[in-house]
C-alpha positions as semicolon CSV with decimal commas, in nm:
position;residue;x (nm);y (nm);z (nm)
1;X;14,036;16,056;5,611
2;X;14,167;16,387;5,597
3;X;14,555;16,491;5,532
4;X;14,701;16,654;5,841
5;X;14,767;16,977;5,903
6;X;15,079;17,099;6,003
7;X;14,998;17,084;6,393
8;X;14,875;16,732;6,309
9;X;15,216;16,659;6,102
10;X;15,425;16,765;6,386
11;X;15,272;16,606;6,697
12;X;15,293;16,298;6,491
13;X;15,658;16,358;6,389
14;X;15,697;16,386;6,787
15;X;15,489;16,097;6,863
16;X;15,720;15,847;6,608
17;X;16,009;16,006;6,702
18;X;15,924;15,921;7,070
19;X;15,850;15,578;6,971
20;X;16,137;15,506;6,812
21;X;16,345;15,388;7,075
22;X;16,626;15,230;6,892
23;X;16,863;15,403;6,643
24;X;16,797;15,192;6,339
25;X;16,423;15,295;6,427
26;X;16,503;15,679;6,354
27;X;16,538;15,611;5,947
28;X;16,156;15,428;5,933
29;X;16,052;15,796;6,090
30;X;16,011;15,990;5,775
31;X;15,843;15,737;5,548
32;X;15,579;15,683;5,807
33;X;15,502;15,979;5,916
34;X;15,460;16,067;5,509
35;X;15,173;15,760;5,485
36;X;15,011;15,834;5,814
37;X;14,981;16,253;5,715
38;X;14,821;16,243;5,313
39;X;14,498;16,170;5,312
40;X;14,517;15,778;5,184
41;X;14,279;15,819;4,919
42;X;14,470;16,114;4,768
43;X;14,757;16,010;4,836
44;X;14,745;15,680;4,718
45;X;15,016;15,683;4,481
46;X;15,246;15,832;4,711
47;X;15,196;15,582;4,993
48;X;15,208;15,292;4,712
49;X;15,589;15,421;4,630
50;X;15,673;15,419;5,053
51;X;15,553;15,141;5,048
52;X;15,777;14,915;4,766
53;X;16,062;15,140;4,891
54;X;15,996;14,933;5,252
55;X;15,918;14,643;5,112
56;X;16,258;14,605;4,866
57;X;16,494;14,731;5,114
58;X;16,622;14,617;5,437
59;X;16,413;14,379;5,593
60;X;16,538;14,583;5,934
61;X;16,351;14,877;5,818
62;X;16,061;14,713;5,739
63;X;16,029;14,562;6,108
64;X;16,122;14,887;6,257
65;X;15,806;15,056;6,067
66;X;15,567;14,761;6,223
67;X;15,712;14,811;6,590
68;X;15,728;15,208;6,526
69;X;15,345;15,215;6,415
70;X;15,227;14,959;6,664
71;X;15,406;15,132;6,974
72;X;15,290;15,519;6,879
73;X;14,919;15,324;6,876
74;X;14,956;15,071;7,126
75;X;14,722;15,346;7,368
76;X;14,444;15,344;7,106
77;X;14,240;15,072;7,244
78;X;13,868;15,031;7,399
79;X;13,852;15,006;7,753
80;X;13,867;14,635;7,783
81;X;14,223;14,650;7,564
82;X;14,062;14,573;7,211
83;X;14,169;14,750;6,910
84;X;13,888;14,907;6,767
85;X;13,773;14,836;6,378
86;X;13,663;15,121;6,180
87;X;13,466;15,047;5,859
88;X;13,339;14,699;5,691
89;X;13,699;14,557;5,741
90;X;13,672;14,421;6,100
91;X;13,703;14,046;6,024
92;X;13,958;14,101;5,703
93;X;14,243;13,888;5,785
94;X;14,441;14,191;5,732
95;X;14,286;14,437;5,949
96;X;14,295;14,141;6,166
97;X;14,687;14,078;6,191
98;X;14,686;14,507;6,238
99;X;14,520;14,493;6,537
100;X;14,720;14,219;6,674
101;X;15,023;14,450;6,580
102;X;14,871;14,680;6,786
103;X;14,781;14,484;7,134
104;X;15,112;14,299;7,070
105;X;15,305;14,594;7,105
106;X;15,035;14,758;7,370
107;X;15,178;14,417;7,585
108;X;15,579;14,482;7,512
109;X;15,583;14,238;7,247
110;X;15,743;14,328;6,954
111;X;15,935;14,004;6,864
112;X;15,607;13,787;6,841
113;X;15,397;14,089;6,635
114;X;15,678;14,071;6,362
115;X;15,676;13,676;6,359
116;X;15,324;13,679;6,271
117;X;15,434;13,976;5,997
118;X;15,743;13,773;5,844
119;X;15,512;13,507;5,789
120;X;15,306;13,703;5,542
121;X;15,385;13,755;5,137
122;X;15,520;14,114;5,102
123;X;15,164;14,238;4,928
124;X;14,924;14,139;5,269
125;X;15,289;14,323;5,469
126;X;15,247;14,594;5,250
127;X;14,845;14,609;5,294
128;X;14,908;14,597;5,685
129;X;15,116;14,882;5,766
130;X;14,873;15,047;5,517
131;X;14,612;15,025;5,775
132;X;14,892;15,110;6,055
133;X;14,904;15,458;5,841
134;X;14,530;15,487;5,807
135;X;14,501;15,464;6,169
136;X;14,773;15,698;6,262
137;X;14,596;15,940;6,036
138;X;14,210;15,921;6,254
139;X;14,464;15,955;6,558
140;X;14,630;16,260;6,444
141;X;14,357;16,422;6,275
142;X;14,162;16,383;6,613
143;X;13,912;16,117;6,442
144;X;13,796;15,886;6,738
145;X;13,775;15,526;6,570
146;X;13,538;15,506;6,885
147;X;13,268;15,748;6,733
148;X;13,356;15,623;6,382
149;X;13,265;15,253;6,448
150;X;12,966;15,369;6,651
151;X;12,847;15,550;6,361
152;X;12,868;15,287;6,086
């Protein structure tokens, strides 16, 4: 996965900020939008430090990067409303609660997608908006997870 380029950074700095449709959403913007533009192999260390920032502070913030993620992807679905898996993941428990992030908040359901979150230890959390990221980066880098999974 590629880090975005500037065009890329800003539509996707429009996109969350679009998403974000509460105030205490707005704050979440600028740490997400940092893990979904660097490239997550390079940027790795980066996202780790987002990442324990999220997870140690207010449990409000947390949520409001789950709902922010799931809504600005919520639209990324195959035809028949599944979330499409991209790489050897697609049965990991993780990528598994990600996509129900996804069609949770696709159906105007935020409240149930961050009961099944809450329920998880911080490190799977953590691990799951880390695929939220990845997946805002193929969006806004123009990767189709469409063609991806077709050619793996």
């Amino acid at each position: 996965m590629p880090e975005l380029t500037e065009q890329q950074a800003n539509d996707l700095a429009l996109a969350a900020e679009a998403a974000a449709v509460l105030p205490s959403q707005r704050a979440v913007i600028p740490a997400l939008c940092r893990m979904a533009s660097v490239d997550p192999v390079t940027g790795r260390k980066a996202n780790t430090a987002i990442l324990l920032d999220l997870l140690r502070g207010d449990e409000g913030e947390l949520r409001a990067a789950f709902e922010v993620a799931g809504r600005m992807l919520a639209g990324d679905t195959r035809p028949d409303g599944q979330v499409v898996s991209v790489g050897n993941a697609a049965h990991d428990p993780k990528m598994m609660l990600a996509h129900d992030i996804i069609q949770l908040s696709m159906r105007g359901e935020p409240d149930r997608a961050w009961a099944q979150v809450g329920q998880q230890p911080a490190g799977r959390q953590a691990s799951v908006l880390s695929i939220l990221a990845a997946y805002l980066n193929y969006r806004f880098a123009g990767l189709d997870p469409l063609v991806l999974a077709a050619t793996q």
